[in-house]
PDB file of C-alpha atoms in Angstrom:
ATOM      1  CA  UNK A 120     -70.460 -18.497  64.507  1.00 42.00           C
ATOM      2  CA  UNK A 121     -73.941 -17.964  65.922  1.00 49.00           C
ATOM      3  CA  UNK A 122     -77.126 -19.029  64.104  1.00 60.00           C
ATOM      4  CA  UNK A 123     -78.892 -15.877  65.233  1.00 74.00           C
ATOM      5  CA  UNK A 124     -80.035 -13.519  62.521  1.00 83.00           C
ATOM      6  CA  UNK A 125     -77.699 -10.575  62.102  1.00 92.00           C
ATOM      7  CA  UNK A 126     -79.112  -7.099  61.564  1.00 96.00           C
ATOM      8  CA  UNK A 127     -77.048  -4.839  59.354  1.00 97.00           C
ATOM      9  CA  UNK A 128     -77.713  -1.148  58.898  1.00 98.00           C
ATOM     10  CA  UNK A 129     -76.094   0.758  56.037  1.00 98.00           C
ATOM     11  CA  UNK A 130     -75.959   4.531  56.451  1.00 98.00           C
ATOM     12  CA  UNK A 131     -75.308   6.673  53.383  1.00 97.00           C
ATOM     13  CA  UNK A 132     -73.598  10.028  53.309  1.00 94.00           C
ATOM     14  CA  UNK A 133     -74.000  13.520  51.919  1.00 93.00           C
ATOM     15  CA  UNK A 134     -75.740  13.722  48.548  1.00 92.00           C
ATOM     16  CA  UNK A 135     -76.468   9.986  48.447  1.00 93.00           C
ATOM     17  CA  UNK A 136     -79.390   7.615  48.984  1.00 92.00           C
ATOM     18  CA  UNK A 137     -80.062   3.913  49.452  1.00 91.00           C
ATOM     19  CA  UNK A 138     -79.765   3.415  45.675  1.00 94.00           C
ATOM     20  CA  UNK A 139     -76.318   5.001  45.295  1.00 93.00           C
ATOM     21  CA  UNK A 140     -72.781   3.705  45.072  1.00 96.00           C
ATOM     22  CA  UNK A 141     -72.064   0.211  46.460  1.00 98.00           C
ATOM     23  CA  UNK A 142     -74.952   0.108  48.917  1.00 97.00           C
ATOM     24  CA  UNK A 143     -77.439  -1.983  46.840  1.00 97.00           C
ATOM     25  CA  UNK A 144     -74.682  -4.465  45.906  1.00 98.00           C
ATOM     26  CA  UNK A 145     -73.602  -4.834  49.536  1.00 97.00           C
ATOM     27  CA  UNK A 146     -77.196  -5.338  50.691  1.00 97.00           C
ATOM     28  CA  UNK A 147     -77.670  -8.120  48.122  1.00 97.00           C
ATOM     29  CA  UNK A 148     -74.399  -9.812  49.141  1.00 96.00           C
ATOM     30  CA  UNK A 149     -75.100  -9.558  52.870  1.00 95.00           C
ATOM     31  CA  UNK A 150     -78.604 -10.976  52.488  1.00 94.00           C
ATOM     32  CA  UNK A 151     -77.008 -14.226  51.242  1.00 91.00           C
ATOM     33  CA  UNK A 152     -75.659 -14.697  54.782  1.00 83.00           C
ATOM     34  CA  UNK A 153     -78.858 -14.911  56.854  1.00 82.00           C
ATOM     35  CA  UNK A 154     -78.767 -11.220  57.585  1.00 92.00           C
ATOM     36  CA  UNK A 155     -81.520  -8.662  57.708  1.00 95.00           C
ATOM     37  CA  UNK A 156     -80.165  -5.584  55.890  1.00 96.00           C
ATOM     38  CA  UNK A 157     -81.631  -2.092  55.985  1.00 96.00           C
ATOM     39  CA  UNK A 158     -80.190   0.787  53.976  1.00 97.00           C
ATOM     40  CA  UNK A 159     -81.381   3.892  55.754  1.00 97.00           C
ATOM     41  CA  UNK A 160     -82.821   6.759  53.789  1.00 94.00           C
ATOM     42  CA  UNK A 161     -81.809  10.010  55.400  1.00 96.00           C
ATOM     43  CA  UNK A 162     -83.727  13.250  54.751  1.00 95.00           C
ATOM     44  CA  UNK A 163     -82.519  16.026  52.446  1.00 94.00           C
ATOM     45  CA  UNK A 164     -79.141  14.411  51.639  1.00 93.00           C
ATOM     46  CA  UNK A 165     -78.083  17.413  49.534  1.00 92.00           C
ATOM     47  CA  UNK A 166     -78.689  19.846  52.419  1.00 93.00           C
ATOM     48  CA  UNK A 167     -78.506  17.611  55.489  1.00 94.00           C
ATOM     49  CA  UNK A 168     -79.500  18.686  58.973  1.00 92.00           C
ATOM     50  CA  UNK A 169     -77.841  16.893  61.891  1.00 92.00           C
ATOM     51  CA  UNK A 170     -81.015  16.817  64.034  1.00 93.00           C
ATOM     52  CA  UNK A 171     -83.118  15.445  61.169  1.00 95.00           C
ATOM     53  CA  UNK A 172     -80.535  12.770  60.410  1.00 96.00           C
ATOM     54  CA  UNK A 173     -80.313  11.855  64.087  1.00 95.00           C
ATOM     55  CA  UNK A 174     -84.095  11.453  64.266  1.00 96.00           C
ATOM     56  CA  UNK A 175     -84.093   9.357  61.089  1.00 97.00           C
ATOM     57  CA  UNK A 176     -81.526   6.968  62.593  1.00 97.00           C
ATOM     58  CA  UNK A 177     -83.624   6.649  65.762  1.00 96.00           C
ATOM     59  CA  UNK A 178     -86.733   5.872  63.669  1.00 97.00           C
ATOM     60  CA  UNK A 179     -85.154   3.403  61.247  1.00 96.00           C
ATOM     61  CA  UNK A 180     -82.756   1.425  63.464  1.00 97.00           C
ATOM     62  CA  UNK A 181     -85.104  -0.989  65.197  1.00 93.00           C
ATOM     63  CA  UNK A 182     -82.785  -3.598  66.734  1.00 93.00           C
ATOM     64  CA  UNK A 183     -79.628  -2.757  68.664  1.00 96.00           C
ATOM     65  CA  UNK A 184     -77.838  -5.719  70.211  1.00 96.00           C
ATOM     66  CA  UNK A 185     -74.722  -7.890  69.865  1.00 95.00           C
ATOM     67  CA  UNK A 186     -76.070  -9.176  66.527  1.00 95.00           C
ATOM     68  CA  UNK A 187     -76.403  -5.656  65.094  1.00 97.00           C
ATOM     69  CA  UNK A 188     -73.778  -4.294  62.705  1.00 97.00           C
ATOM     70  CA  UNK A 189     -73.376  -0.887  61.116  1.00 98.00           C
ATOM     71  CA  UNK A 190     -71.706   0.172  57.874  1.00 98.00           C
ATOM     72  CA  UNK A 191     -71.548   3.905  57.211  1.00 98.00           C
ATOM     73  CA  UNK A 192     -70.101   6.111  54.493  1.00 97.00           C
ATOM     74  CA  UNK A 193     -68.761   9.663  54.748  1.00 96.00           C
ATOM     75  CA  UNK A 194     -71.213  11.927  56.614  1.00 94.00           C
ATOM     76  CA  UNK A 195     -73.115   8.808  57.627  1.00 96.00           C
ATOM     77  CA  UNK A 196     -70.126   7.859  59.808  1.00 96.00           C
ATOM     78  CA  UNK A 197     -70.293  10.809  62.185  1.00 94.00           C
ATOM     79  CA  UNK A 198     -74.096  10.514  62.230  1.00 95.00           C
ATOM     80  CA  UNK A 199     -73.782   6.849  63.211  1.00 97.00           C
ATOM     81  CA  UNK A 200     -71.186   7.563  65.898  1.00 96.00           C
ATOM     82  CA  UNK A 201     -73.408  10.209  67.498  1.00 95.00           C
ATOM     83  CA  UNK A 202     -76.328   7.753  67.405  1.00 96.00           C
ATOM     84  CA  UNK A 203     -74.260   4.998  69.048  1.00 97.00           C
ATOM     85  CA  UNK A 204     -72.869   7.400  71.627  1.00 94.00           C
ATOM     86  CA  UNK A 205     -76.414   8.271  72.765  1.00 94.00           C
ATOM     87  CA  UNK A 206     -77.261   4.624  73.542  1.00 95.00           C
ATOM     88  CA  UNK A 207     -77.185   3.339  77.134  1.00 94.00           C
ATOM     89  CA  UNK A 208     -73.670   2.622  78.450  1.00 91.00           C
ATOM     90  CA  UNK A 209     -74.413  -1.100  78.729  1.00 94.00           C
ATOM     91  CA  UNK A 210     -75.184  -1.435  74.987  1.00 95.00           C
ATOM     92  CA  UNK A 211     -73.052  -3.861  72.987  1.00 96.00           C
ATOM     93  CA  UNK A 212     -73.199  -4.260  69.206  1.00 97.00           C
ATOM     94  CA  UNK A 213     -71.543  -6.632  66.763  1.00 96.00           C
ATOM     95  CA  UNK A 214     -69.374  -3.974  65.139  1.00 97.00           C
ATOM     96  CA  UNK A 215     -69.109  -1.065  62.765  1.00 98.00           C
ATOM     97  CA  UNK A 216     -67.287  -0.232  59.548  1.00 98.00           C
ATOM     98  CA  UNK A 217     -66.728   3.437  58.702  1.00 98.00           C
ATOM     99  CA  UNK A 218     -65.867   4.268  55.084  1.00 98.00           C
ATOM    100  CA  UNK A 219     -64.311   7.696  54.417  1.00 97.00           C
ATOM    101  CA  UNK A 220     -65.317   8.856  57.869  1.00 95.00           C
ATOM    102  CA  UNK A 221     -64.178  12.060  59.533  1.00 94.00           C
ATOM    103  CA  UNK A 222     -64.384  13.795  62.912  1.00 91.00           C
ATOM    104  CA  UNK A 223     -63.017  17.230  62.024  1.00 86.00           C
ATOM    105  CA  UNK A 224     -64.265  19.979  59.679  1.00 80.00           C
ATOM    106  CA  UNK A 225     -64.108  19.418  55.924  1.00 85.00           C
ATOM    107  CA  UNK A 226     -62.730  22.550  54.344  1.00 80.00           C
ATOM    108  CA  UNK A 227     -64.737  22.034  51.144  1.00 82.00           C
ATOM    109  CA  UNK A 228     -68.033  21.396  52.984  1.00 86.00           C
ATOM    110  CA  UNK A 229     -68.222  23.862  55.864  1.00 83.00           C
ATOM    111  CA  UNK A 230     -72.012  23.428  55.960  1.00 82.00           C
ATOM    112  CA  UNK A 231     -71.440  20.021  57.581  1.00 84.00           C
ATOM    113  CA  UNK A 232     -69.629  21.434  60.635  1.00 80.00           C
ATOM    114  CA  UNK A 233     -72.845  21.220  62.721  1.00 83.00           C
ATOM    115  CA  UNK A 234     -72.599  17.419  62.536  1.00 86.00           C
ATOM    116  CA  UNK A 235     -69.323  17.582  64.474  1.00 83.00           C
ATOM    117  CA  UNK A 236     -70.725  19.216  67.596  1.00 78.00           C
ATOM    118  CA  UNK A 237     -70.643  18.410  70.422  1.00 73.00           C
ATOM    119  CA  UNK A 238     -67.490  16.336  70.566  1.00 81.00           C
ATOM    120  CA  UNK A 239     -67.806  12.577  70.809  1.00 89.00           C
ATOM    121  CA  UNK A 240     -67.083  10.232  73.713  1.00 92.00           C
ATOM    122  CA  UNK A 241     -64.625   7.904  71.960  1.00 94.00           C
ATOM    123  CA  UNK A 242     -64.153   5.688  75.016  1.00 94.00           C
ATOM    124  CA  UNK A 243     -67.832   4.802  74.932  1.00 94.00           C
ATOM    125  CA  UNK A 244     -67.614   4.065  71.202  1.00 96.00           C
ATOM    126  CA  UNK A 245     -64.631   1.769  71.813  1.00 96.00           C
ATOM    127  CA  UNK A 246     -66.514  -0.109  74.535  1.00 95.00           C
ATOM    128  CA  UNK A 247     -69.649  -0.685  72.467  1.00 96.00           C
ATOM    129  CA  UNK A 248     -67.800  -3.219  70.261  1.00 96.00           C
ATOM    130  CA  UNK A 249     -64.339  -4.647  69.734  1.00 95.00           C
ATOM    131  CA  UNK A 250     -65.054  -4.812  65.975  1.00 97.00           C
ATOM    132  CA  UNK A 251     -64.194  -1.346  64.692  1.00 97.00           C
ATOM    133  CA  UNK A 252     -62.883  -0.676  61.181  1.00 98.00           C
ATOM    134  CA  UNK A 253     -62.151   2.532  59.278  1.00 98.00           C
ATOM    135  CA  UNK A 254     -61.563   2.375  55.513  1.00 98.00           C
ATOM    136  CA  UNK A 255     -59.897   5.277  53.745  1.00 98.00           C
ATOM    137  CA  UNK A 256     -58.222   6.179  50.487  1.00 97.00           C
ATOM    138  CA  UNK A 257     -55.000   8.125  50.061  1.00 97.00           C
ATOM    139  CA  UNK A 258     -56.501  10.006  47.098  1.00 97.00           C
ATOM    140  CA  UNK A 259     -59.860  10.974  48.656  1.00 95.00           C
ATOM    141  CA  UNK A 260     -60.466  14.581  47.575  1.00 93.00           C
ATOM    142  CA  UNK A 261     -63.566  15.018  49.769  1.00 93.00           C
ATOM    143  CA  UNK A 262     -62.411  13.533  53.090  1.00 95.00           C
ATOM    144  CA  UNK A 263     -58.630  13.823  53.222  1.00 94.00           C
ATOM    145  CA  UNK A 264     -56.856  10.655  54.338  1.00 96.00           C
ATOM    146  CA  UNK A 265     -55.485  12.327  57.482  1.00 95.00           C
ATOM    147  CA  UNK A 266     -59.036  12.935  58.750  1.00 95.00           C
ATOM    148  CA  UNK A 267     -60.015   9.269  58.390  1.00 97.00           C
ATOM    149  CA  UNK A 268     -56.702   8.306  59.955  1.00 97.00           C
ATOM    150  CA  UNK A 269     -57.432  10.619  62.923  1.00 95.00           C
ATOM    151  CA  UNK A 270     -60.895   9.075  63.284  1.00 96.00           C
ATOM    152  CA  UNK A 271     -59.351   5.601  63.297  1.00 97.00           C
ATOM    153  CA  UNK A 272     -56.880   6.654  65.988  1.00 97.00           C
ATOM    154  CA  UNK A 273     -59.630   8.248  68.103  1.00 96.00           C
ATOM    155  CA  UNK A 274     -61.615   5.003  67.994  1.00 97.00           C
ATOM    156  CA  UNK A 275     -58.593   2.711  68.246  1.00 97.00           C
ATOM    157  CA  UNK A 276     -60.044   1.085  65.115  1.00 97.00           C
ATOM    158  CA  UNK A 277     -58.409  -1.105  62.502  1.00 97.00           C
ATOM    159  CA  UNK A 278     -57.446   1.152  59.579  1.00 98.00           C
ATOM    160  CA  UNK A 279     -57.537  -0.143  56.001  1.00 98.00           C
ATOM    161  CA  UNK A 280     -56.012   2.154  53.405  1.00 97.00           C
ATOM    162  CA  UNK A 281     -56.498   2.019  49.647  1.00 96.00           C
ATOM    163  CA  UNK A 282     -53.950   3.868  47.532  1.00 96.00           C
ATOM    164  CA  UNK A 283     -56.535   4.766  44.891  1.00 96.00           C
ATOM    165  CA  UNK A 284     -60.196   4.712  45.805  1.00 96.00           C
ATOM    166  CA  UNK A 285     -61.192   8.350  45.843  1.00 96.00           C
ATOM    167  CA  UNK A 286     -64.258   8.806  48.043  1.00 96.00           C
ATOM    168  CA  UNK A 287     -65.530   5.296  47.201  1.00 96.00           C
ATOM    169  CA  UNK A 288     -68.342   6.651  45.028  1.00 95.00           C
ATOM    170  CA  UNK A 289     -69.925   5.262  41.848  1.00 95.00           C
ATOM    171  CA  UNK A 290     -67.976   7.924  39.962  1.00 95.00           C
ATOM    172  CA  UNK A 291     -64.787   6.465  41.504  1.00 95.00           C
ATOM    173  CA  UNK A 292     -65.749   3.030  40.150  1.00 94.00           C
ATOM    174  CA  UNK A 293     -67.374   1.703  43.336  1.00 95.00           C
ATOM    175  CA  UNK A 294     -70.640   0.013  42.452  1.00 96.00           C
ATOM    176  CA  UNK A 295     -69.286  -2.999  44.343  1.00 96.00           C
ATOM    177  CA  UNK A 296     -67.023  -2.907  47.387  1.00 97.00           C
ATOM    178  CA  UNK A 297     -65.602  -6.362  48.238  1.00 97.00           C
ATOM    179  CA  UNK A 298     -63.301  -4.926  50.927  1.00 97.00           C
ATOM    180  CA  UNK A 299     -66.296  -3.933  53.070  1.00 97.00           C
ATOM    181  CA  UNK A 300     -67.889  -7.351  52.573  1.00 96.00           C
ATOM    182  CA  UNK A 301     -64.640  -9.107  53.522  1.00 96.00           C
ATOM    183  CA  UNK A 302     -64.314  -7.068  56.722  1.00 96.00           C
ATOM    184  CA  UNK A 303     -67.914  -7.798  57.650  1.00 95.00           C
ATOM    185  CA  UNK A 304     -67.270 -11.519  57.114  1.00 93.00           C
ATOM    186  CA  UNK A 305     -64.324 -11.299  59.518  1.00 93.00           C
ATOM    187  CA  UNK A 306     -66.691  -9.909  62.168  1.00 92.00           C
ATOM    188  CA  UNK A 307     -68.948 -12.934  61.733  1.00 85.00           C
ATOM    189  CA  UNK A 308     -66.067 -15.408  61.952  1.00 82.00           C
ATOM    190  CA  UNK A 309     -64.682 -14.112  65.248  1.00 72.00           C
TER     191      UNK A 309
END
């Protein structure tokens, strides 16, 4: 394991902020490991705009290298993937973990369809890091399991499935999320 400082960026989803769900807990846990952790604050999370979120990622993500890691939730996942896809082809990062991610329309949130266009270059996103994880729940009522499964297949990512986790929100009992921390630790130990 390298002594270099790791930079971790946590990207929230629709209707959330840096103070929601398991994000503050994860930041605190990750900071125990010589990591610099930033939880991005994305504009207008209750009525998100893909261009505004894209610009916010560009402004807030300062370091992008092999010691940079990304953890995203829900709508933050597709926003992160579009951000990574726009980086130079030679870019390499430490890895990314996508929680309840999707790459197809959500029938209950049609207003988010703009985030899905244009389609993504999955080959580029595979080449940016060999550490790729998607976490999903069989009982997610917001992002159906099959959509996260499809995203995992598109990225050739490791898929971790919880039987009961809902959308991994505070209201689902997720103020802490040890599974994400454990997967991040595996990245560091490789």
